[in-house]
CSV table of C-alpha atoms in Angstrom, one decimal:
chain,number,residue,atom,x,y,z
A,967,MET,CA,21.4,-14.2,14.2
A,968,PRO,CA,17.7,-13.5,14.8
A,969,ASN,CA,16.1,-15.4,17.7
A,970,THR,CA,13.1,-17.7,17.2
A,971,ASN,CA,10.6,-15.0,18.0
A,972,GLN,CA,12.1,-12.5,15.6
A,973,ALA,CA,12.2,-15.2,12.9
A,974,GLU,CA,8.5,-16.0,13.5
A,975,GLN,CA,7.6,-12.3,13.3
A,976,LEU,CA,9.5,-11.9,10.0
A,977,LEU,CA,7.7,-14.9,8.5
A,978,THR,CA,4.4,-13.6,9.7
A,979,LEU,CA,5.0,-10.3,7.9
A,980,VAL,CA,6.3,-12.1,4.8
A,981,GLN,CA,3.0,-14.0,4.7
A,982,MET,CA,0.8,-11.0,5.3
A,983,PHE,CA,2.3,-9.0,2.5
A,984,SER,CA,2.8,-11.9,0.1
A,985,PRO,CA,1.1,-11.5,-3.3
A,986,SER,CA,-0.8,-14.7,-2.5
A,987,TYR,CA,-2.4,-13.1,0.7
A,988,PRO,CA,-6.1,-12.9,-0.3
A,989,VAL,CA,-6.6,-9.1,-0.4
A,990,GLY,CA,-6.8,-8.9,-4.2
A,991,ALA,CA,-4.0,-6.4,-4.5
A,992,PHE,CA,-3.3,-7.5,-8.1
A,993,ALA,CA,-6.7,-6.0,-9.2
A,994,TYR,CA,-5.8,-2.4,-8.3
A,995,SER,CA,-3.5,0.0,-10.2
A,996,HIS,CA,-4.0,3.1,-8.1
A,997,GLY,CA,-4.8,5.1,-11.2
A,998,LEU,CA,-1.7,3.9,-13.0
A,999,GLU,CA,-3.9,2.3,-15.7
A,1000,TRP,CA,-5.1,5.7,-16.8
A,1001,ALA,CA,-1.6,7.2,-16.6
A,1002,VAL,CA,-0.3,4.6,-19.0
A,1003,GLN,CA,-3.3,5.1,-21.4
A,1004,ASP,CA,-2.7,8.9,-21.2
A,1005,GLY,CA,1.0,8.5,-22.0
A,1006,ALA,CA,2.2,9.9,-18.7
A,1007,VAL,CA,3.9,6.5,-18.0
A,1008,THR,CA,5.5,4.8,-20.9
A,1009,ASP,CA,8.8,3.1,-19.8
A,1010,ARG,CA,10.9,2.1,-16.9
A,1011,ASP,CA,12.1,5.6,-16.0
A,1012,SER,CA,8.7,7.2,-16.1
A,1013,LEU,CA,7.2,4.3,-14.1
A,1014,SER,CA,9.9,4.6,-11.5
A,1015,ASP,CA,9.3,8.4,-11.2
A,1016,TRP,CA,5.6,7.9,-10.9
A,1017,LEU,CA,5.9,5.3,-8.1
A,1018,ASP,CA,8.5,7.5,-6.3
A,1019,THR,CA,6.1,10.4,-6.3
A,1020,VAL,CA,3.2,8.2,-5.0
A,1021,LEU,CA,5.3,6.8,-2.2
A,1022,ARG,CA,7.0,10.0,-1.2
A,1023,HIS,CA,4.2,12.5,-1.7
A,1024,GLY,CA,1.0,10.5,-2.0
A,1025,ALA,CA,-0.7,7.4,-0.6
A,1026,GLY,CA,2.6,5.7,0.4
A,1027,SER,CA,3.5,8.2,3.1
A,1028,ALA,CA,-0.1,8.9,4.1
A,1029,ASP,CA,-1.0,5.3,4.5
A,1030,ALA,CA,2.2,4.7,6.5
A,1031,LEU,CA,1.1,7.3,9.0
A,1032,PHE,CA,-2.4,5.8,9.2
A,1033,LEU,CA,-0.9,2.4,9.8
A,1034,ALA,CA,1.4,3.7,12.6
A,1035,ALA,CA,-1.5,5.6,14.2
A,1036,ALA,CA,-3.7,2.4,14.1
A,1037,TYR,CA,-0.9,0.4,15.6
A,1038,ARG,CA,-0.7,2.7,18.6
A,1039,ALA,CA,-4.5,3.3,19.1
A,1040,GLU,CA,-6.6,1.5,21.7
A,1041,ALA,CA,-9.5,1.5,19.2
A,1042,PRO,CA,-9.0,2.2,15.5
A,1043,SER,CA,-12.4,3.5,14.5
A,1044,GLU,CA,-11.6,7.2,14.5
A,1045,ILE,CA,-8.4,6.6,12.6
A,1046,ASP,CA,-10.3,4.5,10.1
A,1047,ALA,CA,-12.9,7.3,9.5
A,1048,GLU,CA,-10.1,9.8,8.9
A,1049,ALA,CA,-8.3,7.5,6.5
A,1050,ARG,CA,-11.5,7.1,4.5
A,1051,ALA,CA,-12.1,10.8,4.5
A,1052,PHE,CA,-8.5,11.3,3.3
A,1053,ALA,CA,-9.1,9.3,0.1
A,1054,ALA,CA,-9.0,11.7,-2.8
A,1055,SER,CA,-11.4,9.9,-5.1
A,1056,ALA,CA,-14.1,7.3,-5.2
A,1057,ASP,CA,-11.6,4.8,-6.8
A,1058,ARG,CA,-9.0,5.5,-4.1
A,1059,LEU,CA,-11.6,4.9,-1.4
A,1060,LYS,CA,-12.8,1.7,-3.1
A,1061,GLU,CA,-9.2,0.5,-3.2
A,1062,THR,CA,-8.4,1.0,0.5
A,1063,VAL,CA,-11.8,-0.2,1.8
A,1064,LEU,CA,-12.1,-3.4,-0.3
A,1065,GLN,CA,-8.5,-4.4,0.3
A,1066,GLY,CA,-8.9,-3.6,4.0
A,1067,GLU,CA,-12.1,-5.7,4.3
A,1068,ALA,CA,-10.5,-8.6,2.6
A,1069,PHE,CA,-7.3,-8.3,4.7
A,1070,ALA,CA,-9.4,-8.2,7.9
A,1071,ARG,CA,-11.5,-11.3,7.0
A,1072,ALA,CA,-8.4,-13.3,6.1
A,1073,SER,CA,-6.3,-12.2,9.1
A,1074,ALA,CA,-9.1,-12.9,11.5
A,1075,ASP,CA,-9.4,-16.5,10.2
A,1076,ILE,CA,-5.7,-17.1,9.8
A,1077,TRP,CA,-4.4,-15.6,13.0
A,1078,GLN,CA,-7.5,-15.9,15.2
A,1079,ILE,CA,-7.6,-12.2,16.0
A,1080,ASP,CA,-10.5,-9.9,16.6
A,1081,LEU,CA,-10.2,-7.6,13.6
A,1082,PRO,CA,-13.2,-5.6,12.3
A,1083,SER,CA,-13.6,-4.4,8.7
A,1084,LEU,CA,-11.2,-1.4,8.4
A,1085,CYS,CA,-9.6,0.3,5.5
A,1086,TYR,CA,-6.3,-1.3,4.4
A,1087,PRO,CA,-3.5,0.5,6.3
A,1088,VAL,CA,-5.6,0.8,9.5
A,1089,ALA,CA,-6.4,-3.0,9.3
A,1090,VAL,CA,-2.7,-3.8,8.9
A,1091,GLY,CA,-1.7,-1.5,11.8
A,1092,ARG,CA,-4.3,-3.1,14.0
A,1093,ALA,CA,-3.4,-6.6,13.1
A,1094,ALA,CA,0.3,-6.0,13.6
A,1095,ALA,CA,-0.4,-4.5,17.1
A,1096,LEU,CA,-2.6,-7.5,18.1
A,1097,GLN,CA,0.1,-9.9,17.1
A,1098,GLY,CA,2.9,-8.0,18.7
A,1099,LEU,CA,4.7,-7.4,15.4
A,1100,PRO,CA,7.4,-4.7,15.2
A,1101,LEU,CA,6.0,-1.4,13.9
A,1102,ARG,CA,9.1,-0.4,11.8
A,1103,GLN,CA,9.3,-3.7,10.0
A,1104,THR,CA,5.5,-3.7,9.4
A,1105,LEU,CA,5.8,-0.3,7.8
A,1106,GLU,CA,8.8,-1.3,5.7
A,1107,MET,CA,7.1,-4.4,4.3
A,1108,PHE,CA,3.8,-2.7,3.8
A,1109,LEU,CA,5.4,0.0,1.7
A,1110,HIS,CA,7.5,-2.4,-0.2
A,1111,ALA,CA,4.5,-4.6,-1.0
A,1112,PHE,CA,2.6,-1.4,-2.2
A,1113,ALA,CA,5.5,-0.4,-4.5
A,1114,ALA,CA,5.9,-4.0,-5.8
A,1115,ASN,CA,2.2,-4.3,-6.6
A,1116,LEU,CA,2.2,-1.1,-8.6
A,1117,ALA,CA,5.4,-2.0,-10.3
A,1118,THR,CA,3.8,-5.3,-11.3
A,1119,ALA,CA,0.8,-3.5,-12.6
A,1120,GLY,CA,3.2,-1.4,-14.7
A,1121,MET,CA,4.8,-4.5,-16.1
A,1122,ARG,CA,1.4,-5.6,-17.4
A,1123,LEU,CA,0.2,-2.2,-18.6
A,1124,ILE,CA,3.2,-0.7,-20.4
A,1125,PRO,CA,4.2,-3.5,-21.0
A,1126,LEU,CA,7.6,-3.8,-19.2
A,1127,GLY,CA,9.9,-6.8,-18.8
A,1128,GLN,CA,10.0,-8.6,-15.5
A,1129,THR,CA,13.6,-7.8,-15.0
A,1130,GLU,CA,13.1,-4.1,-15.6
A,1131,GLY,CA,10.1,-4.2,-13.1
A,1132,GLN,CA,12.3,-5.9,-10.5
A,1133,ILE,CA,15.0,-3.2,-11.0
A,1134,ILE,CA,12.3,-0.6,-10.2
A,1135,ILE,CA,11.3,-2.4,-7.0
A,1136,ARG,CA,14.9,-2.7,-5.9
A,1137,THR,CA,15.5,1.0,-6.7
A,1138,LEU,CA,12.5,2.0,-4.5
A,1139,ALA,CA,13.5,-0.2,-1.5
A,1140,PRO,CA,15.6,2.5,0.2
A,1141,LEU,CA,12.8,5.0,-0.1
A,1142,CYS,CA,10.4,2.5,1.6
A,1143,LEU,CA,12.8,2.3,4.5
A,1144,GLU,CA,13.1,6.1,4.7
A,1145,ILE,CA,9.3,6.6,4.7
A,1146,ALA,CA,8.9,3.8,7.3
A,1147,GLU,CA,11.4,5.5,9.6
A,1148,THR,CA,9.6,8.9,9.2
A,1149,ALA,CA,6.1,7.4,9.7
A,1150,GLU,CA,7.2,5.5,12.9
A,1151,LYS,CA,8.2,8.8,14.4
A,1152,GLY,CA,5.3,10.8,13.0
A,1153,THR,CA,1.7,11.4,13.9
A,1154,LEU,CA,-1.4,12.2,11.9
A,1155,ASP,CA,-0.6,15.9,12.2
A,1156,ASP,CA,2.1,15.2,9.6
A,1157,LEU,CA,-0.5,14.1,7.0
A,1158,THR,CA,-0.1,15.6,3.6
A,1159,SER,CA,-0.7,14.7,0.0
A,1160,THR,CA,0.8,16.5,-3.0
A,1161,ALA,CA,0.8,13.7,-5.7
A,1162,PHE,CA,-1.8,15.6,-7.6
A,1163,LEU,CA,-1.4,13.8,-11.0
A,1164,SER,CA,-1.8,10.5,-9.2
A,1165,ASP,CA,-5.1,11.7,-7.7
A,1166,ILE,CA,-6.3,13.0,-11.0
A,1167,ALA,CA,-5.4,9.7,-12.6
A,1168,ALA,CA,-7.5,7.8,-10.1
A,1169,MET,CA,-10.4,10.2,-10.8
A,1170,LYS,CA,-10.0,9.7,-14.6
A,1171,HIS,CA,-9.9,5.9,-14.1
A,1172,GLU,CA,-13.4,6.0,-12.7
A,1173,THR,CA,-14.8,6.8,-16.2
A,1174,GLN,CA,-12.2,5.1,-18.3
A,1175,TYR,CA,-13.9,3.3,-21.1
A,1176,SER,CA,-11.8,0.1,-21.2
A,1177,ARG,CA,-10.2,-1.1,-18.0
A,1178,ILE,CA,-8.2,-4.1,-16.8
A,1179,PHE,CA,-7.9,-3.0,-13.1
A,1180,ARG,CA,-10.5,-2.0,-10.6
A,1181,THR,CA,-8.8,1.3,-9.8
């Protein structure tokens, strides 16, 4: 049985990564909107494959490393600058900066912590450190929330049934745990990104004629 402190930490993380937390995550598709329009993602299997690649080889793993680095840092400004520079496109930069700014504003008010405007994974890492939240669980829930948000975007775009979308989220859960474990032990020297089609999709989305999502 978890003790009271562990239970409070868990509930804090649940709140921080809830869809209702005011970061506007629902407005971002991470280039998925273009991928659906282009025909690269058309059903449950192709959406699951797309999200697996983004998590394993793209922003999922990279952002987890930035989160862990910010958690350990005395000051996150240099890590924030590197995270912004690592964004592969203007849309990707917009996504991480705007969500990070919204997260920082909300968290500073809700938890009464001194949290400057930072890009999203850096802001999360810094907030978790300031509140003494466990790094591994923060990484796990950050990655799960990222996967769930994109799966939800896929449900709206393809369209896909809610049960099928939830099956995708459940299928990706072990991968979130795996990436979290790797990121907890890693450093920014381990940064890599080879989800090339996802990056191209984000670039194409910038000039897409008709759009539902901001990215």
